[in-house]
Tab-separated table of C-alpha atoms in Angstrom:
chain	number	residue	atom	x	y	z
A	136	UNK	CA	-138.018	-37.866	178.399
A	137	UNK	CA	-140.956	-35.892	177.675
A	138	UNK	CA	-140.341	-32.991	179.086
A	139	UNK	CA	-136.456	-32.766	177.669
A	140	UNK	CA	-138.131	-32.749	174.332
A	141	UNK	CA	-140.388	-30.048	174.727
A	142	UNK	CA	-137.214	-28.201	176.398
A	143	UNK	CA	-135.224	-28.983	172.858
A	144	UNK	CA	-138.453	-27.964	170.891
A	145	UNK	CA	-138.616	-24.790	172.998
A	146	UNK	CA	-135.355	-23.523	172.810
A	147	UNK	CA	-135.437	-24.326	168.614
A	148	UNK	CA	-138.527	-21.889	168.773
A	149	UNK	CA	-136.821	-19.384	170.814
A	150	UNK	CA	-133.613	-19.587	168.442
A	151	UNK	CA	-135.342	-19.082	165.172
A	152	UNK	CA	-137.157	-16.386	166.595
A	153	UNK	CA	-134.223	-14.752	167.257
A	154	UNK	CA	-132.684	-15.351	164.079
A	155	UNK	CA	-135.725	-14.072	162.103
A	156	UNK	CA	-136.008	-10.711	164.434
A	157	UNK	CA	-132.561	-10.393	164.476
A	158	UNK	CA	-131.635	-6.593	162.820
A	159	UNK	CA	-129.206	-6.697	160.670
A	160	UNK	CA	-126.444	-3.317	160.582
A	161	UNK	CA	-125.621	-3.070	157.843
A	162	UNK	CA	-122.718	0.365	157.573
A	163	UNK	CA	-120.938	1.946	154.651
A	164	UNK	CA	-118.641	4.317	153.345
A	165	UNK	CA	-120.562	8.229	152.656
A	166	UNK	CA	-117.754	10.910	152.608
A	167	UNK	CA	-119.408	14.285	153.337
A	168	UNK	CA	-116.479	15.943	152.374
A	169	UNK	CA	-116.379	14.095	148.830
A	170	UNK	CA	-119.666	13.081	148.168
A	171	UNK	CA	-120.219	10.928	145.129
A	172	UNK	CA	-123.592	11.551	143.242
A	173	UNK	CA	-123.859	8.229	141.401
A	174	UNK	CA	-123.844	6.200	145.240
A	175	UNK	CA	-127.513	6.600	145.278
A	176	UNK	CA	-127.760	3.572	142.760
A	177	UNK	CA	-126.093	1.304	145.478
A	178	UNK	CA	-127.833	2.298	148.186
A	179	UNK	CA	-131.337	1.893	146.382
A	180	UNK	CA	-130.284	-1.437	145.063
A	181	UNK	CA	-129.119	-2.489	148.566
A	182	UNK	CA	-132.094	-1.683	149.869
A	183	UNK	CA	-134.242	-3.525	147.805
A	184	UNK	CA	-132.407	-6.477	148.335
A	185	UNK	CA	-132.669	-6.418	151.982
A	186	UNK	CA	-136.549	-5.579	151.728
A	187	UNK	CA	-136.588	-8.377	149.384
A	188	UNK	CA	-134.952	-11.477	151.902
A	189	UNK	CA	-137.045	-9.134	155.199
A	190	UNK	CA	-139.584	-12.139	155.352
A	191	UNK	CA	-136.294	-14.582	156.420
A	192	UNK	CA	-133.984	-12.463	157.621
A	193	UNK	CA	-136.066	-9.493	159.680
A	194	UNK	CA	-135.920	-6.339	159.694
A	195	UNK	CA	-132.107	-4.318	159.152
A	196	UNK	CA	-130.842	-0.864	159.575
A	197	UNK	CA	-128.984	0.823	156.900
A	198	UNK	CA	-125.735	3.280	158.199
A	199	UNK	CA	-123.633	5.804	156.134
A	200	UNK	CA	-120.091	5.978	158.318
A	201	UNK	CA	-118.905	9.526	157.335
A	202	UNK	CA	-115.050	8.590	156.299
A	203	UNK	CA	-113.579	10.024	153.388
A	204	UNK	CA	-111.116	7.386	151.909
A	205	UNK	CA	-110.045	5.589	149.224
A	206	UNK	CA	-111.656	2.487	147.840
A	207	UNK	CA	-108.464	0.337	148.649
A	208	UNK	CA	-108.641	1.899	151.799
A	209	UNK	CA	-112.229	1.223	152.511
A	210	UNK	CA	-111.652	-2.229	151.362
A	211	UNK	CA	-108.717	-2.890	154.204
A	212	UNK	CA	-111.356	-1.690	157.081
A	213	UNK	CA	-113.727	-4.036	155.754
A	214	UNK	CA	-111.610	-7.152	155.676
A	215	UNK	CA	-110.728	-6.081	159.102
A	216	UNK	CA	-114.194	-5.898	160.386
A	217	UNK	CA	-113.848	-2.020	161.469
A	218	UNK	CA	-116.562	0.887	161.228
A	219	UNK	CA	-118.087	-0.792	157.742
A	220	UNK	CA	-120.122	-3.700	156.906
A	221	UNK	CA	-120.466	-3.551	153.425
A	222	UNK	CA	-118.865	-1.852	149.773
A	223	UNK	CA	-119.372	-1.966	146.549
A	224	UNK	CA	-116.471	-1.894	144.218
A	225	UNK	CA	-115.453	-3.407	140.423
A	226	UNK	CA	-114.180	-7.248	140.953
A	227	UNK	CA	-111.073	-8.462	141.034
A	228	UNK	CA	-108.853	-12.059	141.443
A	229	UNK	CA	-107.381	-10.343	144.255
A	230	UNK	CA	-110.014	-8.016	145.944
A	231	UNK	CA	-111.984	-12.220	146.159
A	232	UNK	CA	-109.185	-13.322	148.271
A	233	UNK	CA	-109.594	-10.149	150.328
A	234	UNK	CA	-113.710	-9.938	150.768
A	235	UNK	CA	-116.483	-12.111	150.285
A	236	UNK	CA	-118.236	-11.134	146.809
A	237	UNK	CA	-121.847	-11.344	146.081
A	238	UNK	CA	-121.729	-12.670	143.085
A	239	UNK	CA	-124.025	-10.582	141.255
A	240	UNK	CA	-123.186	-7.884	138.970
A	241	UNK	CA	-125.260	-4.315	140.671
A	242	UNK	CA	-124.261	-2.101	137.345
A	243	UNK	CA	-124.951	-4.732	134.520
A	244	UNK	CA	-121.241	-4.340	133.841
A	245	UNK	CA	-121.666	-0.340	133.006
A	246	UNK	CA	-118.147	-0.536	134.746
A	247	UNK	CA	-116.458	-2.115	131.791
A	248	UNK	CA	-118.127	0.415	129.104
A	249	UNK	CA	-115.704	3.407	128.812
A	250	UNK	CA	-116.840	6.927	127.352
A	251	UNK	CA	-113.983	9.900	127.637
A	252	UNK	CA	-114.174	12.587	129.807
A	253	UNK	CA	-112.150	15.423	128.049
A	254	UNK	CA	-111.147	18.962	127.376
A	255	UNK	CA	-113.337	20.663	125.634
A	256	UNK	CA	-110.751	21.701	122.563
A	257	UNK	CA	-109.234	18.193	121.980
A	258	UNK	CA	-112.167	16.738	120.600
A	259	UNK	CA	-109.825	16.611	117.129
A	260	UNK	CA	-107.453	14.254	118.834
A	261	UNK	CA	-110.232	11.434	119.152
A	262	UNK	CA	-111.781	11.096	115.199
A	263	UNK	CA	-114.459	8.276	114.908
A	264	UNK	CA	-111.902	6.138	112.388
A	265	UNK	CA	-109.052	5.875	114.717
A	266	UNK	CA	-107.331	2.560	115.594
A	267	UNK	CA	-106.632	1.365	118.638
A	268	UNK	CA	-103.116	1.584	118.017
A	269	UNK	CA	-103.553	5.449	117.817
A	270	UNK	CA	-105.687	5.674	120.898
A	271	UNK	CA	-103.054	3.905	123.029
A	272	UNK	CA	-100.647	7.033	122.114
A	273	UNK	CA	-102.456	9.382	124.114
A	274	UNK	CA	-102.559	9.396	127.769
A	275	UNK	CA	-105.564	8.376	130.392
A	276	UNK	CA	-106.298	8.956	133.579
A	277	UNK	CA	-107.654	6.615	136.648
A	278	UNK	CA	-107.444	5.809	140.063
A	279	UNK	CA	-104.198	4.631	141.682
A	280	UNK	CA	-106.454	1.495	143.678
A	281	UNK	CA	-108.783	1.193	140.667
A	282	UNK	CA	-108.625	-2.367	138.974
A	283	UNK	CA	-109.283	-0.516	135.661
A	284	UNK	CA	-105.376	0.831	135.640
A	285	UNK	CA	-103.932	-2.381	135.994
A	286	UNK	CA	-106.252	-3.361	133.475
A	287	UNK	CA	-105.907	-0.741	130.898
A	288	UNK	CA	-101.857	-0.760	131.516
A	289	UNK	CA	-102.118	-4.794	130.464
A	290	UNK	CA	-103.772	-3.628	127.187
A	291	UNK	CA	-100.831	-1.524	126.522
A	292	UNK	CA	-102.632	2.282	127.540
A	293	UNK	CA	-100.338	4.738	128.889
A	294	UNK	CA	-101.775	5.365	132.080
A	295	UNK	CA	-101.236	8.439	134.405
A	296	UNK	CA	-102.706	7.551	138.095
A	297	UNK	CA	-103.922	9.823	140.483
A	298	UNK	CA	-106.166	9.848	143.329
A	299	UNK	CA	-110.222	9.816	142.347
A	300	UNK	CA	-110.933	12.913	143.641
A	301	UNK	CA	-107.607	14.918	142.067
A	302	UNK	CA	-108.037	13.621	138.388
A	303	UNK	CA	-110.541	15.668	137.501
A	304	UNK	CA	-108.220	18.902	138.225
A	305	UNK	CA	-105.294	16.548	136.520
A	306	UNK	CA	-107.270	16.621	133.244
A	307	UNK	CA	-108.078	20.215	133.263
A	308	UNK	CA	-104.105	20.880	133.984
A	309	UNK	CA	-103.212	18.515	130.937
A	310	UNK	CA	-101.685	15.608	133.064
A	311	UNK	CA	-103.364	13.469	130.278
A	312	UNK	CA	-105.138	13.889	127.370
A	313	UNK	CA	-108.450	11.882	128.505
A	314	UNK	CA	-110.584	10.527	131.549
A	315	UNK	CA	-112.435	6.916	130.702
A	316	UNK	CA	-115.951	6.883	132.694
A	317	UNK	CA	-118.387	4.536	132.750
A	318	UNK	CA	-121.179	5.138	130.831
A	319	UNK	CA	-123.768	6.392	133.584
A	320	UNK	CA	-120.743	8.630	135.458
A	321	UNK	CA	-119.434	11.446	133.308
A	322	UNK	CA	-122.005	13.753	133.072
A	323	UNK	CA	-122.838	13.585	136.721
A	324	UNK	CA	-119.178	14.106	137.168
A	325	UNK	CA	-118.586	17.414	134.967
A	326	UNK	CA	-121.695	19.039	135.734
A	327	UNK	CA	-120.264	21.422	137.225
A	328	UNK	CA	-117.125	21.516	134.805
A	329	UNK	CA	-117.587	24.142	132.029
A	330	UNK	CA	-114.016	23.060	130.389
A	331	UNK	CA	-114.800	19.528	130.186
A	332	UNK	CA	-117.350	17.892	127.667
A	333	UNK	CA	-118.220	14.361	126.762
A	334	UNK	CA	-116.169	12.672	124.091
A	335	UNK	CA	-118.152	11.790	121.216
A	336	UNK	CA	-117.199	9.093	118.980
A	337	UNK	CA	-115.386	6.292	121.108
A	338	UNK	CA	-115.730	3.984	124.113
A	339	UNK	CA	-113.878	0.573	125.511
A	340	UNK	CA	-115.299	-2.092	126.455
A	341	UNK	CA	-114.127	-4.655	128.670
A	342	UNK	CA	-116.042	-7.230	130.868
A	343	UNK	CA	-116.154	-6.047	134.062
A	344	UNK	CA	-118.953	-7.026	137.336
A	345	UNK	CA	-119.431	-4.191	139.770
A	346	UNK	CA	-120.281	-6.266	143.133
A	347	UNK	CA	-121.101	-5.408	146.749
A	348	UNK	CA	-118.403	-6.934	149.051
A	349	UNK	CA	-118.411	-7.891	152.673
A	350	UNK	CA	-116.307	-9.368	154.960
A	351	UNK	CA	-115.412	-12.946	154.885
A	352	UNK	CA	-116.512	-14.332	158.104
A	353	UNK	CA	-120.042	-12.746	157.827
A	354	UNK	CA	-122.384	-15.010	156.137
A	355	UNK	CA	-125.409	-13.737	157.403
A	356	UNK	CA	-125.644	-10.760	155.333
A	357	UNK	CA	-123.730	-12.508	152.464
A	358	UNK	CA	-126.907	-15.068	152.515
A	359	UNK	CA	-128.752	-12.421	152.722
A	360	UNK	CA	-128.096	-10.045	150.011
A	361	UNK	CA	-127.557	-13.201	148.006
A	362	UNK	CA	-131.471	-14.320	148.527
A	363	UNK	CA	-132.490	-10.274	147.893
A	364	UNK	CA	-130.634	-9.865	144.793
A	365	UNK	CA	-131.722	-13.407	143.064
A	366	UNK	CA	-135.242	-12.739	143.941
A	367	UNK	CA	-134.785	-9.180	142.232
A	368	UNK	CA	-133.351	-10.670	139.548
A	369	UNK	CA	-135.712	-13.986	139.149
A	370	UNK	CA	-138.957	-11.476	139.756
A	371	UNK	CA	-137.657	-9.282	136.757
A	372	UNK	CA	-137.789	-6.387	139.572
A	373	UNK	CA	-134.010	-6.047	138.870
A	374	UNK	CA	-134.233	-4.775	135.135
A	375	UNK	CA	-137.069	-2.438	135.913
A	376	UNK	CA	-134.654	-1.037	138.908
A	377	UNK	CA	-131.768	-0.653	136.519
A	378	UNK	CA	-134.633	0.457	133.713
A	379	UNK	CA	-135.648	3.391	135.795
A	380	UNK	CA	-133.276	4.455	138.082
A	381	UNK	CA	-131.870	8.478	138.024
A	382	UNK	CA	-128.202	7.038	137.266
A	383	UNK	CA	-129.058	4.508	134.932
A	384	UNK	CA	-131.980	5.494	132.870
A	385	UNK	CA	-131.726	5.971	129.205
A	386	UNK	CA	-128.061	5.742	129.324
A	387	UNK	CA	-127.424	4.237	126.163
A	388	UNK	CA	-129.703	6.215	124.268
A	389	UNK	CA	-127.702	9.531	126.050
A	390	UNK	CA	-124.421	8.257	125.256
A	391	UNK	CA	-125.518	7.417	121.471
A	392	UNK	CA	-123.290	4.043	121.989
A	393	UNK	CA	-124.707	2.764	118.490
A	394	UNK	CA	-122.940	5.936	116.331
A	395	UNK	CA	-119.582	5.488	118.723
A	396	UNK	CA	-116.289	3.031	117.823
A	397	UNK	CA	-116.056	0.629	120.395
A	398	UNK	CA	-113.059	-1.280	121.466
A	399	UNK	CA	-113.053	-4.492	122.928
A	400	UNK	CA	-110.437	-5.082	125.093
A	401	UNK	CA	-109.519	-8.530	127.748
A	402	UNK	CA	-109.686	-8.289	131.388
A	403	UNK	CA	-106.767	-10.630	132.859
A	404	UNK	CA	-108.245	-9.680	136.143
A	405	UNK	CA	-111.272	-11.719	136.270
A	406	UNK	CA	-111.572	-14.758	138.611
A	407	UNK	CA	-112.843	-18.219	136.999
A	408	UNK	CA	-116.393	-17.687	139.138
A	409	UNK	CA	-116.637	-13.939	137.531
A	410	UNK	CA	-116.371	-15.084	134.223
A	411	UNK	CA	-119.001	-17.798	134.893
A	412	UNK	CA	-121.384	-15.183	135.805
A	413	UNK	CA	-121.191	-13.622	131.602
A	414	UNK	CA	-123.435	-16.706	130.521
A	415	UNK	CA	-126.589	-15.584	132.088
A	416	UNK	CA	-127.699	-12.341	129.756
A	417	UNK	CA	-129.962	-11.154	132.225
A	418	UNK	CA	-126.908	-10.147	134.529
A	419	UNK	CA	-125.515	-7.176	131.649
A	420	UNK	CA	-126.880	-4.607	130.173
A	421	UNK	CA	-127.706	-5.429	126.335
A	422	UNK	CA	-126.292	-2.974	123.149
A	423	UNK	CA	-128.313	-3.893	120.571
């Protein structure tokens, strides 16, 4: 009898060992043909959070898969376990019957808070007393798979869609009259655009979490990045991230959000848990 229990008690040892030493692979989408500018934020954040749970969880090695896709591509391989571990996209009711969503909002919801990307003679079509009813007469631009169309079409927006890396070239060609970013994208994205300019007077607004999604049936690294990102958030290490970081800092103050008009607007898209997650203020970014 005594020596079955040290057998049990052994083979406990040897199985949290294993657990805690355990590396974790953690792979995601980095197009080298399309490379995005702003996916530095995720991949810093992510990496705190898995330096931040290394004490239970061990060590972990972070992969960029070379695939240049869409996000509702990206999102199929994921809920099909293939080549990626691990996105980040804007939540929706349905993408949370598709993937298993941290429930923790990596942008503050910067996602929901819209300046215009547009050419640089129609700033006279967007004047800082306009309604809303005027703005919905002009025409927009987003992704086909983005949850911001369907969003944006429900408020009554006429919405032109296009694939994320053609509407840029759509707006210069005058497929529609604006582009809504969010507010730490658009000058990143027209850097490089000497016909396109920053719209100056107006922005929507619309409650919308930005979360890193993996695949159902892994709860490891759901755990995981749920641990990191609390004890971010609980250690205050989370504001200074957002405080400091390239894509992040001083973004209000550059987008002058207290001279613009801003226009609430619903998002039907939200799950119940989502919209749970708007009563702690720490989680979003603060406009006053």
């Amino acid at each position: 009898m005594i020596n079955l229990c040290r057998v049990l008690i052994t083979i406990a040892l040897i199985s949290n060992f294993s657990f805690a030493s355990e590396i974790d692979l953690v792979r995601y989408v980095a197009s080298e043909k399309n490379p995005d500018r702003k996916e530095s934020y995720f991949i810093d954040l992510l990496t705190l959070a898995l330096e931040q749970s290394k004490t239970q969880y061990g060590d972990y090695q972070l992969q960029a898969v070379d695939i240049d896709m869409a996000q509702g591509r990206s999102s199929i391989m994921l809920q099909q376990n293939e080549y990626i571990d691990l996105t980040w996209r804007m939540t929706s009711k349905a993408l949370e019957q598709q993937l298993q969503a941290i429930y923790f909002p990596i942008t503050k919801g910067l996602m929901g808070s819209r300046v215009f990307i547009i050419r640089n003679n129609s700033q006279y079509l967007f004047k800082k007393n306009m309604s809303l009813r005027e703005l919905k007469m002009l025409s927009l631009g987003q992704g086909h798979t983005w949850p911001d169309t369907e969003i944006l079409l429900k408020n009554g927006f006429k919405v032109i869609g296009g694939h994320a890396d053609a509407l840029i070239a759509m707006l210069n060609k005058k497929r529609f009259d604006y582009y809504p970013r969010a507010l730490h994208e658009p000058w990143v994205e027209i850097a490089d655009e000497s016909e396109l300019v920053v719209e100056k007077h107006l922005m929507l607004r619309y409650p919308a979490p930005m979360f890193f999604f993996v695949n159902k049936n892994n709860k490891r690294l759901q755990q995981r990045l749920n641990l990191g990102l609390k004890s971010l958030l609980d250690s205050g290490e989370f504001e200074q991230f957002f405080i400091h970081h390239k894509i992040t800092s001083g973004i209000l103050t550059k987008a002058k959000v207290h001279k613009r008009t801003i226009f609430d607007l619903p998002n039907p898209l939200l799950s119940e848990k989502s919209k749970a997650l708007l009563a702690d203020k720490r989680l979003w970014i603060e406009f006053n």
